[in-house]
Tab-separated table of C-alpha atoms in Angstrom:
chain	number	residue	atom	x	y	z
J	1	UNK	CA	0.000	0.000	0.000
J	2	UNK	CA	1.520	2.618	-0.383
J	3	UNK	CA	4.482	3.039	1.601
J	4	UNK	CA	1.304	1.796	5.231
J	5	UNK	CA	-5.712	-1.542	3.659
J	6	UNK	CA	-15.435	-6.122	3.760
J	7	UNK	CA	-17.980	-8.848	4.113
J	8	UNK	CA	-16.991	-10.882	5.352
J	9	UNK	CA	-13.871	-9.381	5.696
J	10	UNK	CA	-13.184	-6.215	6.962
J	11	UNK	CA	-10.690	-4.162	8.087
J	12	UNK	CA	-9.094	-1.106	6.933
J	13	UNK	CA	-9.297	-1.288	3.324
J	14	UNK	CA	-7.724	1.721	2.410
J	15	UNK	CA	-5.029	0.293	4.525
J	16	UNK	CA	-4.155	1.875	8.221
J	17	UNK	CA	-1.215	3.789	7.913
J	18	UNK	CA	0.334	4.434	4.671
J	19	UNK	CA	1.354	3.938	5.565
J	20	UNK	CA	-0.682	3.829	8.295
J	21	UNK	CA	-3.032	3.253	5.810
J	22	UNK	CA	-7.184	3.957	6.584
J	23	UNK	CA	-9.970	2.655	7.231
J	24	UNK	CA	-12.360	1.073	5.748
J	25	UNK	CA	-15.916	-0.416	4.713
J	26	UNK	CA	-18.413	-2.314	6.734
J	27	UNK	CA	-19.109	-5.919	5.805
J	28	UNK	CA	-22.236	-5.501	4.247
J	29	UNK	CA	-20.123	-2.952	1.530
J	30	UNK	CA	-19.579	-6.243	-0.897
J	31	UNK	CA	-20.987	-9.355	-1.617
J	32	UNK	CA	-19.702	-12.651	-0.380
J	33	UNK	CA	-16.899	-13.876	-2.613
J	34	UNK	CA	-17.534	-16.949	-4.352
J	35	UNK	CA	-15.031	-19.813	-6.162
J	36	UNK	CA	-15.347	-21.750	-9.168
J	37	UNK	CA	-17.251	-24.726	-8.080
J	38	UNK	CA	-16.427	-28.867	-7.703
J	39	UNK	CA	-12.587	-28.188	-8.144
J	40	UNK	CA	-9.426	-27.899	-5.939
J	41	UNK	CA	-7.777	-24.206	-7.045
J	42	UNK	CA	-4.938	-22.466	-5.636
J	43	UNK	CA	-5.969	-19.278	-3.659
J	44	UNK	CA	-4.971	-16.652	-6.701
J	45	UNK	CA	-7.267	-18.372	-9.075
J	46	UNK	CA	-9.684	-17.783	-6.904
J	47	UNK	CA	-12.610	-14.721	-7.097
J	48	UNK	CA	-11.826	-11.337	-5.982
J	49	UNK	CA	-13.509	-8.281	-5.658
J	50	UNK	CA	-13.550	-4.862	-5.886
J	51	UNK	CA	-14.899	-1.720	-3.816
J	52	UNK	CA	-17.880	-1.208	-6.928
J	53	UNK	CA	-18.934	-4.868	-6.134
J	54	UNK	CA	-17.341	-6.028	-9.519
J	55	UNK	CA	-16.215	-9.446	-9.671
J	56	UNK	CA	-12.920	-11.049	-10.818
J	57	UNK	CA	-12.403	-14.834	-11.689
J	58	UNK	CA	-8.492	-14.266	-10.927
J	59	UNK	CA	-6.032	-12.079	-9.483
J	60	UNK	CA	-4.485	-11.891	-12.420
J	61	UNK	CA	-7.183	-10.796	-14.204
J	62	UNK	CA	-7.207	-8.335	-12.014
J	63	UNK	CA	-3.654	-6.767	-12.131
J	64	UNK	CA	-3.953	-7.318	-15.868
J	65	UNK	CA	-6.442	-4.606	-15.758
J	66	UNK	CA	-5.173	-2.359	-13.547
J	67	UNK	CA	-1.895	-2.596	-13.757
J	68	UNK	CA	-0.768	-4.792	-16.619
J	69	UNK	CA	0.965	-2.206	-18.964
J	70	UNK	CA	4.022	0.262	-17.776
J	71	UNK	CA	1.592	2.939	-18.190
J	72	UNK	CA	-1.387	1.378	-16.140
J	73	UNK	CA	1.019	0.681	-13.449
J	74	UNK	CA	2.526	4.193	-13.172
J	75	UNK	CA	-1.130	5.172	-13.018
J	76	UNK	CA	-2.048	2.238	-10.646
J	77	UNK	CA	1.115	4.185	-7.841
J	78	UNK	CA	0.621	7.954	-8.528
J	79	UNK	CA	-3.071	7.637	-7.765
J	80	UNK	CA	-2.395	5.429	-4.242
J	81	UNK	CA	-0.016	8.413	-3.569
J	82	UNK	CA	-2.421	10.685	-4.513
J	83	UNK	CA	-5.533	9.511	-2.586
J	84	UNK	CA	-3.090	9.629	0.620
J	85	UNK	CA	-1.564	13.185	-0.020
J	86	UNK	CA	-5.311	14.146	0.793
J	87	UNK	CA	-5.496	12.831	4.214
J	88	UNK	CA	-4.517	14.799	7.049
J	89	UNK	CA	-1.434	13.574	8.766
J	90	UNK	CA	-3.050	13.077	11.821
J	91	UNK	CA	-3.798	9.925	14.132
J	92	UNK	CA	-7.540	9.481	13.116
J	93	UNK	CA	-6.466	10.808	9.296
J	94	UNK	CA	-4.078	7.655	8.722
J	95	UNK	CA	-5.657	5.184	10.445
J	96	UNK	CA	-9.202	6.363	8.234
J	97	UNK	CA	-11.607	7.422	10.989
J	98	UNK	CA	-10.403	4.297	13.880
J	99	UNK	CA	-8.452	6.511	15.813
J	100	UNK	CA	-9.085	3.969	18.874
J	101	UNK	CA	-7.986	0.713	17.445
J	102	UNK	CA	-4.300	2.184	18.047
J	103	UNK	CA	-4.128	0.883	21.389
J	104	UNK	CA	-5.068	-2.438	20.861
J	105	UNK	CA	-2.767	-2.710	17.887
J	106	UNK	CA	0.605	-1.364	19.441
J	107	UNK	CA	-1.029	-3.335	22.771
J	108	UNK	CA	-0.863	-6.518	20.174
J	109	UNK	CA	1.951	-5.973	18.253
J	110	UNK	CA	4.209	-4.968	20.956
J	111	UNK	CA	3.599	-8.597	22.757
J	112	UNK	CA	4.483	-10.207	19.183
J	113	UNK	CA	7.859	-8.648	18.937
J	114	UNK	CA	8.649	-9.704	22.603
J	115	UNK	CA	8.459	-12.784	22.139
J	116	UNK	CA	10.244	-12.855	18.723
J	117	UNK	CA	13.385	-10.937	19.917
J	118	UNK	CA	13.431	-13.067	22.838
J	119	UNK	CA	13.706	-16.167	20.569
J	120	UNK	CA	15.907	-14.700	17.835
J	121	UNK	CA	18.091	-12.522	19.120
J	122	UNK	CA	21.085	-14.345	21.959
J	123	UNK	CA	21.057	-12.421	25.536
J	124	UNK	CA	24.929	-12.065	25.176
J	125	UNK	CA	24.934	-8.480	24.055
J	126	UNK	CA	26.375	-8.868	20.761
J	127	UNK	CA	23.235	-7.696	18.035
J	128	UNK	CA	23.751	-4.075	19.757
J	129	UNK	CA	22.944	-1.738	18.455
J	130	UNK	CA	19.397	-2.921	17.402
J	131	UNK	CA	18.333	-1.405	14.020
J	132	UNK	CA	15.047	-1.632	12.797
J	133	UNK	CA	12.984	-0.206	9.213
J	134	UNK	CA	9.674	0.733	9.653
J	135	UNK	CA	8.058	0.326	5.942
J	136	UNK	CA	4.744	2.662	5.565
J	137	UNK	CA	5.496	4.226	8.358
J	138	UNK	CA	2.843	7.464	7.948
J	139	UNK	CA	3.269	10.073	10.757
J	140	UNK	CA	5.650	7.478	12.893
J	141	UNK	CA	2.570	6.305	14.514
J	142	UNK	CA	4.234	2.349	14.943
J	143	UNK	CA	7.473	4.503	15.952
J	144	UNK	CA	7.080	6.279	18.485
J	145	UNK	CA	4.569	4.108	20.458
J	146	UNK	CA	6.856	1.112	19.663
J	147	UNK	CA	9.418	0.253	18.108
J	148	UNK	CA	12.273	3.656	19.417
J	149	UNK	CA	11.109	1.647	22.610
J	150	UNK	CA	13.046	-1.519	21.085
J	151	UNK	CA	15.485	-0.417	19.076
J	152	UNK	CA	18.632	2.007	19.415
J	153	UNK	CA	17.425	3.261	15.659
J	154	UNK	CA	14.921	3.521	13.529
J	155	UNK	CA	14.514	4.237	9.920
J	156	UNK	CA	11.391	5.591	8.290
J	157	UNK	CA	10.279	4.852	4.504
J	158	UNK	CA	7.648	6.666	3.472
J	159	UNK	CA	6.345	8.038	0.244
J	160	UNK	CA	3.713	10.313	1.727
J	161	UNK	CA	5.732	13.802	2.314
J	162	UNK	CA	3.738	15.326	4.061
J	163	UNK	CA	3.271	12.206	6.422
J	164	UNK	CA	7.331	12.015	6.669
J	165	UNK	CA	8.200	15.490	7.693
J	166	UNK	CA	5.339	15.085	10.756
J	167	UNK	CA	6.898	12.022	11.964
J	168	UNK	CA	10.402	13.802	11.591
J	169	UNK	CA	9.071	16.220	13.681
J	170	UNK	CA	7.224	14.385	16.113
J	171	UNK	CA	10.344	11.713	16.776
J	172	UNK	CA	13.041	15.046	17.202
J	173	UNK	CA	11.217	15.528	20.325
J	174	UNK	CA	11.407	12.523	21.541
J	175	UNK	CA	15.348	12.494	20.596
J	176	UNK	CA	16.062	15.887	22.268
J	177	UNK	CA	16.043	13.626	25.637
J	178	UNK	CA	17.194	10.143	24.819
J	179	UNK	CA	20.310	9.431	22.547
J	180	UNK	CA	20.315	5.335	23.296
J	181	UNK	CA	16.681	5.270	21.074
J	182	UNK	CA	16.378	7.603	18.009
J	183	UNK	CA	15.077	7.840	14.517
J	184	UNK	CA	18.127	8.100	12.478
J	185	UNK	CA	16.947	8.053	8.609
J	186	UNK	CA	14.064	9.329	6.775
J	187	UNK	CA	13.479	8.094	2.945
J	188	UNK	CA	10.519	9.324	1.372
J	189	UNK	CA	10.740	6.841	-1.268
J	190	UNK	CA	8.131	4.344	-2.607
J	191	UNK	CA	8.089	0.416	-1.406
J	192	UNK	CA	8.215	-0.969	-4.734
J	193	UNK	CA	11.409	1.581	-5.333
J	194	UNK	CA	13.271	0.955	-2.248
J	195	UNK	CA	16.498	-0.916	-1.837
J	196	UNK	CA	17.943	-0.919	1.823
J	197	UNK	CA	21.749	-0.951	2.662
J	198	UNK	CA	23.038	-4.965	3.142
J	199	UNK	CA	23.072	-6.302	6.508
J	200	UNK	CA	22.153	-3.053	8.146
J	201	UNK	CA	18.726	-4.427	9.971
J	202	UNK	CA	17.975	-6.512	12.896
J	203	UNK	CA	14.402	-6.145	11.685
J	204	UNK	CA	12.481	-4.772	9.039
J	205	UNK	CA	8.752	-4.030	9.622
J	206	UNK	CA	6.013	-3.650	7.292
J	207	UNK	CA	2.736	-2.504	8.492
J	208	UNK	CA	-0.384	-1.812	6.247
J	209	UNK	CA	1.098	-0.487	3.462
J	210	UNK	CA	2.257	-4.232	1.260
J	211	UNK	CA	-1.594	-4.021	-0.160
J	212	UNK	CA	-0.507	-1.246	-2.835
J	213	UNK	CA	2.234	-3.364	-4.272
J	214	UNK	CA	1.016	-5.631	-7.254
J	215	UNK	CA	2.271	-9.184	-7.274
J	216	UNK	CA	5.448	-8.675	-8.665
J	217	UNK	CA	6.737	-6.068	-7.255
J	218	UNK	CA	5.479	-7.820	-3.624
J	219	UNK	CA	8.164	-10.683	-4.694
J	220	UNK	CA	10.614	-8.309	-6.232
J	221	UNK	CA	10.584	-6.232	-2.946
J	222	UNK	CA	11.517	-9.317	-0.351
J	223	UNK	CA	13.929	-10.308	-2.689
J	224	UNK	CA	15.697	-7.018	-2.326
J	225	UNK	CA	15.092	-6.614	1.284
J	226	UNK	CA	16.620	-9.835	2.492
J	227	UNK	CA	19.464	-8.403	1.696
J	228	UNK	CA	19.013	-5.315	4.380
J	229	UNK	CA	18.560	-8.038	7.154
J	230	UNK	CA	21.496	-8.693	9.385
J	231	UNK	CA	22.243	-12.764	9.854
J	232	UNK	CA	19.618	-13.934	12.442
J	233	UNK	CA	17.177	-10.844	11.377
J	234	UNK	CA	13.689	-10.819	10.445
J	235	UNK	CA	10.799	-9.391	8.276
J	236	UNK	CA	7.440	-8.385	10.733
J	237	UNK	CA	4.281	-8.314	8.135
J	238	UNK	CA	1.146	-6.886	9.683
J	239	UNK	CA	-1.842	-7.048	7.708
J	240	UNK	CA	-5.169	-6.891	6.606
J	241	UNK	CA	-6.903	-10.279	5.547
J	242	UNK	CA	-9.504	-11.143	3.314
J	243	UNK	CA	-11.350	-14.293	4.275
J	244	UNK	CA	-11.080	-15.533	0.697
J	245	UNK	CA	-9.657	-14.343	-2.793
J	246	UNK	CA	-9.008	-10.628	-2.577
J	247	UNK	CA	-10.553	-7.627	-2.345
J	248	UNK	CA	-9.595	-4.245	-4.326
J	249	UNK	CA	-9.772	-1.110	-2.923
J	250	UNK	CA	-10.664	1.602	-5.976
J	251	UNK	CA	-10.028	4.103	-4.508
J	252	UNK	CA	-6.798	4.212	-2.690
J	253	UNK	CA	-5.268	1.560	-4.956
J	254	UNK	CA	-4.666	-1.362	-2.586
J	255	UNK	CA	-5.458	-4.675	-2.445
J	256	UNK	CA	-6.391	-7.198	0.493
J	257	UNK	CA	-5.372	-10.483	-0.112
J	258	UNK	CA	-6.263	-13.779	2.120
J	259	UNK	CA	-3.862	-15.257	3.991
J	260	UNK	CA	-3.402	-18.685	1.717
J	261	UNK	CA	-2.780	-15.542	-1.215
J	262	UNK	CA	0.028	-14.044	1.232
J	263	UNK	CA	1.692	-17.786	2.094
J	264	UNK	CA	1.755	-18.327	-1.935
J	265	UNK	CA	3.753	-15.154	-1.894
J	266	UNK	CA	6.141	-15.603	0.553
J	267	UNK	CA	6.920	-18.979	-1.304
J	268	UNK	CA	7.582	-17.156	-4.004
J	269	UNK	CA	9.809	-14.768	-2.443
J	270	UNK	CA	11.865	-17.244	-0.587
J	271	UNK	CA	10.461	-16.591	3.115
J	272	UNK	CA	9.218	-18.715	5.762
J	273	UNK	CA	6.257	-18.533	8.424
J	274	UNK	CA	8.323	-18.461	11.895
J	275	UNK	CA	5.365	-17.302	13.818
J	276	UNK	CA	2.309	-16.252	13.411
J	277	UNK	CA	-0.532	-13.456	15.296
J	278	UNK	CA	-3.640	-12.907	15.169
J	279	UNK	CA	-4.727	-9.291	16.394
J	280	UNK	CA	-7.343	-9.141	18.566
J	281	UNK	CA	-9.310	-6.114	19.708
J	282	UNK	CA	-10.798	-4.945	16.939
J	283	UNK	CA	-14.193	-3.711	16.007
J	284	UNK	CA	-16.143	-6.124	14.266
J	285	UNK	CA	-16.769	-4.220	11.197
J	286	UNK	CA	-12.770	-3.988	10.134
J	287	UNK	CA	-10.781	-6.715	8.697
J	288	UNK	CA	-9.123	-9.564	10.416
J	289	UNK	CA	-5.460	-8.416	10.932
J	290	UNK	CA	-2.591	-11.063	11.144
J	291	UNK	CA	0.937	-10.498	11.851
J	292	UNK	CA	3.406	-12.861	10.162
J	293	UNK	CA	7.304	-12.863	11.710
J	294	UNK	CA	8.979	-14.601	8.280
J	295	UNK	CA	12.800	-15.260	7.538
J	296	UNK	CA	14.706	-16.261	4.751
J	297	UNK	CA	15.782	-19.518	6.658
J	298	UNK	CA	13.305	-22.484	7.163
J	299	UNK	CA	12.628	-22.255	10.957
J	300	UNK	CA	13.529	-25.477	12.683
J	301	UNK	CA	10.483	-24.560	14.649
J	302	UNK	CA	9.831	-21.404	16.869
J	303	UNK	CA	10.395	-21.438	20.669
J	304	UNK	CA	7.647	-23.049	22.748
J	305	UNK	CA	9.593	-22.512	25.908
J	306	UNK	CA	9.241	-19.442	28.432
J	307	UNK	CA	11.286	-16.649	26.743
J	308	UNK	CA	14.095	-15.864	28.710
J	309	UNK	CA	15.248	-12.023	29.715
J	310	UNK	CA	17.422	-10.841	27.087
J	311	UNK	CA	20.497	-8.614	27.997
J	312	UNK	CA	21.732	-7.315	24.855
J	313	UNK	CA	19.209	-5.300	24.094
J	314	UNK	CA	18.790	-1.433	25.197
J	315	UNK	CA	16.911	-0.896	28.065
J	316	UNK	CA	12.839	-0.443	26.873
J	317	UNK	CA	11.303	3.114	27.793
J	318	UNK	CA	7.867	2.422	29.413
């Protein structure tokens, strides 16, 4: 989705934060999804939809339409842009109207990476300092209520400008009195454009914003940003869900796939399921949200023991 997107589905379909993409339609805003009948199909043959109600028999039918040419696809990122340079870069402006479900996601997300730097990272004091990328990363919403809390730095990728230069100046507050947690770099770039230096993160974050990429570019980014992650590092992927297929967003130019539609995908790209989250918290109306820690290395299987107090990394501001 832009740099941070039912029926049966629901949650923000415009994404939450652009990068802290926004919010989105009630149920009752399309019609049940259905599938070709009597025969076994992988999830991106199956039906999508979009915002008018339209139906597609595949995703690629869809992205054929929308974004199937050079010229369609220029079209299909200047107008996600577009649709977010009109919303004001505020809490309840990047998160569409829900405002209140940031507690409950930082509440959620925050006991997700816990657990998976307690299990990745050794307690020896070696992985310091901790350096994290938060893709989509809007106003520096995900930020400042979490991640400068884990991390000695933070860098922000954004596309939105006007969304960038208020999280720049919300975070130099916060950096005026601690030095051990900062936000160091600011891109304003696009996802699908991005390339991050080799080996420089511990963890790379991407939060409501993966909806605007199309298929390819999806692959084509993990495949670059692998190389960004330090040995032993990780990609966080919070999203939207659709409980079937996929559902198009017209208007903002993102799309919300299912989760069997995001494990083809990370198949494709290479990455692994080490853990998996389902948010809870939210109001009925929205989307399911998962969050999916994935690495480039098959996972021998994730930690079922108690995690045990890590050292190494920098004391957490409560």
């Amino acid at each position: 989705m832009l740099c941070n997107w039912v029926p049966s589905y629901s949650l923000f379909s415009s994404c939450t934060r652009t990068q802290e993409f926004t919010a989105s339609a009630p149920r009752s805003h399309f019609p049940s999804l259905s599938f070709f009948p009597n025969r076994k199909i992988n999830c991106m043959d199956a039906t999508g939809l979009d915002s008018h109600g339209r139906e597609f028999k595949t995703a690629d039918e869809m992205w054929r339409e929308h974004a199937g040419d050079p010229s369609k696809k220029t079209e299909w990122y200047r107008d996600g842009v577009s649709y977010w340079e009109g919303v004001n870069p505020t809490m309840d402006g990047v998160l569409g109207g829900f405002a209140n479900v940031n507690e409950p996601d930082i509440s959620c997300s925050e006991d997700f990476l816990k657990i998976l730097l307690s299990e990745r990272f050794p307690a020896d004091g070696t992985r310091q300092p901790l350096v994290v990328l938060d893709c989509g990363s809007g106003i520096g919403r995900v930020t400042k209520n979490l991640l400068i809390r884990y991390f000695n730095e933070v860098d922000l990728l954004e596309p939105v400008s006007h969304f960038l230069e208020t999280a720049r100046e919300t975070l130099a507050l916060e950096c005026q009195t601690n030095t051990v947690h900062k936000a160091v770099n600011f891109y304003c770039v696009p996802l699908q454009d991005f390339t991050p230096d080799a080996g420089r993160y511990d963890v790379i974050w991407i939060q409501w914003c993966i909806g605007h990429l199309t298929d390819e570019d999806f692959v084509s980014f993990f495949k670059r940003a692998k190389v960004g992650l330090k040995p032993g590092g990780f990609f966080v992927l919070k999203e939207n869900i659709a409980r079937s297929g996929f559902v198009l967003d017209n208007e903002d130019r993102s799309v919300t796939r299912s989760d069997k539609y995001f494990k083809e995908l990370f198949s494709q790209c290479g990455l692994h399921v080490y853990r998996l989250k389902e948010q809870k918290g939210f109001p009925e109306e929205l989307f399911a949200v998962k969050m999916y820690a994935l690495t480039a290395d098959a996972p021998k299987r994730a930690l079922r023991s108690k995690s045990k107090t890590s050292t190494n990394r920098p004391k957490i501001i409560m």
